[in-house]
Amino acid sequence: MGSPSVKTNLPTNGLGESMIREIYVFKEGQTLFKDVIVPNEDLDTDAVMMLVSSSAKKLQEWKIDSMEIERFRYVYMNSHNTQFIVTMDRQASLQKVTEAMMNMVSKFMTAFENTLETDEWKSTDFSPFKVGFRSLVGRIPVKVCLAGHGGTGKTTLLELATLPSQGPPQDYVPTFFGDKALLKADFDPYIFSMFDLGGQDRFVQEWGKIIRAGSMVIIVTDSTKENMEWTKRVAYPVLKAELPYARAVAIANKQDIKGALSPNEVSRRLGVPAYGMQANRRDFRDRWLKLLKGVAFETLDYRLVSDIEVE
Ligand SMILES: Nc1nc2c(ncn2[C@@H]2O[C@H](COP(=O)(O)OP(=O)(O)OP(=O)(O)O)[C@@H](O)[C@H]2O)c(=O)[nH]1
Ligand SMILES: [Mg+2]
């Protein structure tokens, strides 16, 4: 520790990240277009859309508003008596999505304005809009936070994912404050902005500023009892205060070390689904990327940060 080669890449604030989950476009009660990237299993989507679109109808042309329901935020707009509704993670940056909404509706109008002004819209196929919608979604990174104590393997995981040809680092170089890197892999249409937090105790007080707008939290542990205690005592209060609506999983890292707690045991102690890992081995990259994808698309077991319960 305190070596001259510490990493000192200060991340920028988290205003640029957001996860857009789906879009619906309605006119006169009909669905003109929809694209669901990550289905919302928690709520009755038809009922929610009915509610949101009735509010959208009352909006002035080109005004944007939003409403929050549980862990989701519905951003909506009204143009040419057509209602546009985008679902995003509640936590994520509203500013970025507002911008994206403007672009989206402009794009839609460029293609379909004339159609919407006559009865033609009733027989028009709007599905080609999917390409434009998805490319806008892909321009806003989804924020993923790697949280855990110093030396548990966060930077190793970051580099395992983002620097595949180099191979994960074998030396421990503590991260100062935090670091970040973009990750593009088999996550289409999403790209991830990976925030690697400095885990030494003196940096944990900075986490609050760094993790804002995070959609996903990866809780990194070295699968020891002491580390479980630290995670619950020090990391959980910050995560619960700052990112209650984010999705969380735990990494039971360092499974190769003798005496490592099993992923099941880590999961039981932390109150979060835990997945075994050996981050310092490049052949674990595939598993790590699949895990990230599974959390993003909600095909893998996760827990909302606010729902984490510990004894
Ligand atoms: N044996 C073993 N070592 C690992 C494993 N994963 C990471 N390491 C090593 O553990 C050390 C962890 O280093 P980092 O990844 O930099 O730790 P960190 O969590 O980023 O630490 P801070 O930046 O201080 O928060 C490095 O020496 C890694 O090579 C693993 O699965 N098994
Ligand atoms: Mg680090």
XYZ file of C-alpha atoms and ligand atoms in Angstrom:
344
model
C 0.000 0.000 0.000
C 1.041 3.581 -0.578
C 3.277 2.357 -3.407
C 4.268 4.931 -6.055
C 2.312 3.056 -8.709
C -1.166 3.546 -7.261
C -3.925 4.050 -9.785
C -5.340 7.556 -9.698
C -7.976 7.799 -12.376
C -10.750 9.906 -10.934
C -14.073 8.995 -12.447
C -16.409 11.727 -13.611
C -19.790 12.176 -11.956
C -22.507 9.756 -12.860
C -24.753 12.007 -14.895
C -24.218 10.347 -18.216
C -25.492 6.831 -17.524
C -28.891 5.293 -17.774
C -30.571 2.047 -18.611
C -33.526 2.323 -20.968
C -35.605 -0.833 -20.739
C -38.438 -0.370 -23.209
C -40.409 2.069 -25.325
C -44.116 2.298 -26.121
C -45.747 4.615 -28.654
C -49.523 5.075 -28.468
C -52.088 6.930 -30.515
C -55.823 6.957 -29.802
C -55.423 3.990 -27.517
C -53.606 1.891 -30.114
C -50.008 0.715 -29.807
C -48.136 2.034 -32.841
C -44.790 0.713 -31.777
C -43.160 -1.054 -28.881
C -39.749 -2.478 -28.193
C -39.137 -4.276 -24.910
C -35.451 -4.891 -24.283
C -35.727 -5.992 -20.658
C -39.256 -7.008 -19.699
C -40.645 -5.618 -16.497
C -41.757 -8.624 -14.467
C -42.561 -6.656 -11.320
C -45.531 -4.620 -12.512
C -48.667 -5.006 -14.592
C -47.342 -3.275 -17.708
C -50.737 -2.800 -19.374
C -52.128 -1.052 -16.336
C -49.028 1.114 -15.949
C -49.029 2.092 -19.616
C -52.701 3.029 -19.413
C -51.963 5.304 -16.498
C -48.828 6.873 -17.951
C -50.289 7.405 -21.406
C -53.311 9.171 -19.955
C -50.920 11.611 -18.270
C -48.887 11.911 -21.450
C -51.986 12.877 -23.449
C -52.413 15.950 -21.290
C -48.902 17.212 -21.917
C -48.271 20.109 -24.252
C -46.472 19.341 -27.485
C -42.758 18.532 -26.864
C -43.017 18.784 -23.065
C -41.407 15.927 -21.162
C -42.466 14.620 -17.779
C -41.817 11.470 -15.760
C -43.249 9.370 -12.965
C -41.674 6.870 -10.637
C -43.210 3.553 -9.740
C -41.217 1.237 -7.508
C -37.785 0.804 -9.111
C -38.782 2.191 -12.499
C -39.057 5.618 -13.987
C -41.462 6.294 -16.838
C -40.460 9.217 -19.020
C -43.164 10.443 -21.339
C -43.881 12.941 -24.053
C -46.720 13.912 -26.362
C -46.302 14.977 -29.973
C -48.832 15.006 -32.839
C -51.333 13.454 -30.412
C -48.975 10.520 -30.129
C -47.666 9.421 -26.737
C -44.099 8.236 -26.288
C -43.211 6.371 -23.095
C -39.763 5.164 -22.166
C -39.135 2.957 -19.130
C -35.802 3.271 -17.390
C -34.203 2.357 -14.099
C -35.413 4.781 -11.466
C -31.908 5.401 -10.265
C -30.467 6.336 -13.616
C -29.837 9.800 -15.009
C -33.070 11.531 -16.010
C -31.173 14.284 -17.782
C -29.617 11.886 -20.249
C -32.915 10.162 -20.975
C -34.701 13.473 -21.504
C -32.128 14.277 -24.150
C -32.505 10.843 -25.704
C -36.293 11.197 -25.693
C -36.040 14.428 -27.696
C -33.766 12.758 -30.227
C -35.997 9.726 -30.415
C -39.177 11.650 -31.058
C -37.394 13.848 -33.618
C -36.225 10.726 -35.396
C -39.698 9.262 -35.296
C -41.221 12.457 -36.646
C -38.675 12.730 -39.443
C -39.837 9.340 -40.647
C -43.535 9.433 -39.808
C -44.782 12.985 -39.351
C -46.834 13.002 -42.554
C -48.257 9.603 -41.768
C -49.449 10.774 -38.363
C -51.251 13.781 -39.797
C -53.666 11.699 -41.850
C -55.471 8.420 -41.226
C -52.583 6.634 -42.887
C -51.085 5.868 -39.461
C -53.794 3.264 -38.849
C -52.295 0.988 -41.482
C -48.607 1.899 -41.208
C -45.859 -0.467 -40.097
C -43.758 1.429 -37.571
C -41.447 -1.481 -36.780
C -38.490 -0.098 -38.810
C -38.142 2.456 -35.989
C -36.590 -0.284 -33.857
C -33.151 0.225 -35.411
C -33.114 3.922 -34.595
C -34.443 3.337 -31.092
C -31.854 0.704 -30.258
C -28.992 2.811 -31.543
C -30.061 5.629 -29.227
C -30.256 3.202 -26.311
C -26.729 2.040 -27.086
C -25.402 5.564 -26.870
C -26.169 5.860 -23.167
C -23.956 3.579 -21.094
C -25.437 1.468 -18.303
C -23.578 2.126 -15.079
C -22.179 -0.883 -13.226
C -20.446 -0.373 -9.848
C -17.848 -2.773 -8.481
C -17.991 -2.442 -4.700
C -15.992 -4.280 -2.060
C -13.081 -4.066 0.334
C -9.487 -3.430 -0.761
C -7.792 -6.401 -2.374
C -10.911 -8.460 -3.047
C -10.450 -8.309 -6.828
C -12.458 -5.382 -8.225
C -9.726 -4.019 -10.453
C -8.856 -7.561 -11.457
C -12.465 -8.049 -12.578
C -12.493 -4.722 -14.409
C -9.365 -5.613 -16.348
C -10.456 -9.194 -16.919
C -13.466 -7.748 -18.740
C -12.003 -4.715 -20.478
C -8.441 -5.764 -21.318
C -8.856 -9.315 -22.642
C -5.565 -9.522 -24.517
C -3.541 -8.376 -21.535
C -4.955 -10.881 -19.055
C -6.005 -9.970 -15.501
C -3.409 -8.337 -13.213
C -1.604 -10.597 -10.762
C -0.272 -7.812 -8.536
C -2.280 -5.839 -6.063
C -2.139 -2.116 -6.796
C -4.730 -0.326 -4.632
C -7.109 1.890 -6.569
C -7.251 5.522 -5.492
C -10.850 6.816 -5.234
C -12.030 4.932 -8.294
C -11.507 4.120 -11.909
C -13.819 3.586 -14.834
C -13.835 1.979 -18.242
C -16.325 1.323 -20.995
C -17.188 -2.284 -21.682
C -18.601 -3.341 -25.029
C -19.321 -7.022 -25.390
C -22.205 -9.309 -26.190
C -24.709 -7.014 -24.415
C -26.433 -5.422 -27.388
C -27.950 -2.890 -27.429
C -26.279 -1.925 -24.159
C -22.770 -0.874 -23.377
C -21.567 -0.742 -19.795
C -19.701 1.942 -17.940
C -17.807 0.002 -15.296
C -17.030 1.942 -12.113
C -14.283 0.315 -10.074
C -14.352 1.742 -6.541
C -11.337 2.139 -4.316
C -12.014 -0.298 -1.467
C -9.557 0.833 1.166
C -11.422 2.229 4.152
C -10.369 5.817 3.531
C -12.001 5.773 0.095
C -15.347 4.283 1.064
C -16.619 7.687 2.180
C -16.166 8.841 -1.440
C -18.330 6.054 -2.874
C -21.552 7.993 -2.455
C -20.443 10.570 -5.018
C -19.067 8.015 -7.448
C -21.901 5.489 -7.559
C -24.825 7.805 -8.336
C -27.008 6.723 -11.260
C -25.759 3.144 -10.988
C -28.106 0.514 -12.374
C -26.193 -2.520 -11.149
C -23.919 -3.202 -8.178
C -21.456 -6.063 -8.146
C -20.470 -6.731 -4.546
C -16.988 -8.222 -4.699
C -15.812 -10.417 -1.823
C -12.764 -12.602 -1.320
C -14.989 -15.277 0.257
C -13.598 -14.925 3.785
C -15.643 -14.469 6.971
C -13.865 -11.229 7.858
C -14.702 -9.804 4.473
C -18.401 -10.680 4.842
C -18.430 -8.729 8.103
C -16.712 -5.735 6.524
C -19.082 -5.772 3.571
C -22.168 -5.739 5.779
C -20.823 -3.192 8.230
C -19.118 -0.717 5.877
C -20.317 -1.223 2.298
C -24.006 -1.950 2.842
C -24.908 1.337 4.555
C -23.420 3.353 1.672
C -25.062 1.215 -1.015
C -28.431 1.273 0.722
C -28.301 5.031 1.160
C -27.194 5.824 -2.394
C -28.498 3.078 -4.677
C -31.634 1.515 -3.161
C -33.162 0.686 -6.552
C -30.083 -0.855 -8.130
C -29.808 -4.573 -8.807
C -27.121 -6.371 -6.828
C -25.274 -9.667 -6.970
C -22.185 -10.786 -5.063
C -19.020 -12.300 -6.447
C -17.525 -15.040 -4.267
C -14.053 -14.402 -5.612
C -10.806 -16.265 -4.889
C -12.480 -19.657 -4.896
C -9.019 -21.177 -5.481
C -7.790 -20.164 -2.038
C -7.978 -22.845 0.620
C -10.785 -22.213 3.097
C -12.749 -19.960 0.741
C -16.442 -19.887 1.663
C -18.639 -21.448 -0.996
C -20.820 -19.187 -3.157
C -23.855 -20.552 -1.285
C -22.337 -19.624 2.023
C -21.391 -16.153 0.764
C -24.918 -15.728 -0.519
C -26.419 -16.776 2.801
C -24.222 -14.434 4.827
C -24.636 -11.420 2.541
C -28.306 -11.861 1.695
C -27.568 -11.544 -2.037
C -27.216 -14.215 -4.747
C -23.492 -14.973 -5.014
C -21.523 -16.453 -7.886
C -18.142 -18.135 -7.626
C -15.191 -16.603 -9.463
C -11.432 -16.634 -9.934
C -10.875 -13.180 -11.332
C -7.126 -13.511 -11.789
C -7.599 -16.232 -14.410
C -8.369 -15.217 -17.965
C -10.410 -18.346 -18.603
C -13.009 -16.922 -16.212
C -13.712 -13.981 -18.521
C -16.551 -15.690 -20.291
C -18.269 -16.559 -17.043
C -17.847 -12.995 -15.796
C -19.309 -11.454 -18.967
C -22.249 -13.884 -18.916
C -22.900 -12.941 -15.330
C -22.975 -9.223 -16.160
C -25.281 -9.904 -19.069
C -27.567 -12.000 -16.879
C -27.936 -9.198 -14.346
C -28.513 -6.559 -17.030
C -31.210 -8.580 -18.786
C -32.539 -9.970 -15.503
C -32.214 -13.573 -16.564
C -30.057 -14.295 -13.519
C -31.016 -14.180 -9.876
C -30.269 -10.796 -8.278
C -31.540 -8.679 -5.425
C -32.558 -5.052 -5.192
C -30.193 -3.229 -2.872
C -33.089 -1.977 -0.729
C -34.338 -5.560 -0.313
C -31.068 -6.930 1.033
C -31.628 -8.224 4.541
C -28.903 -9.264 6.904
C -29.179 -10.708 10.358
N -5.703 -16.276 -5.654
C -6.474 -15.368 -6.240
N -6.058 -14.087 -6.339
C -6.871 -13.203 -6.933
C -8.130 -13.576 -7.468
N -8.705 -12.480 -7.998
C -7.844 -11.466 -7.799
N -6.728 -11.906 -7.172
C -5.562 -11.114 -6.767
O -5.938 -10.337 -5.629
C -5.364 -9.048 -5.720
C -6.547 -8.102 -5.789
O -6.195 -6.953 -6.404
P -7.237 -5.907 -6.981
O -8.120 -6.508 -7.972
O -6.406 -4.774 -7.426
O -8.083 -5.528 -5.683
P -9.163 -4.381 -5.545
O -10.412 -5.020 -5.061
O -9.254 -3.593 -6.787
O -8.556 -3.511 -4.357
P -8.716 -1.915 -4.096
O -8.407 -1.221 -5.364
O -7.749 -1.575 -3.014
O -10.101 -1.712 -3.645
C -4.483 -9.062 -6.960
O -3.197 -9.468 -6.575
C -5.132 -10.138 -7.822
O -4.258 -10.757 -8.754
C -8.531 -14.940 -7.354
O -9.619 -15.366 -7.778
N -7.659 -15.778 -6.736
Mg -8.781 -1.712 -7.261
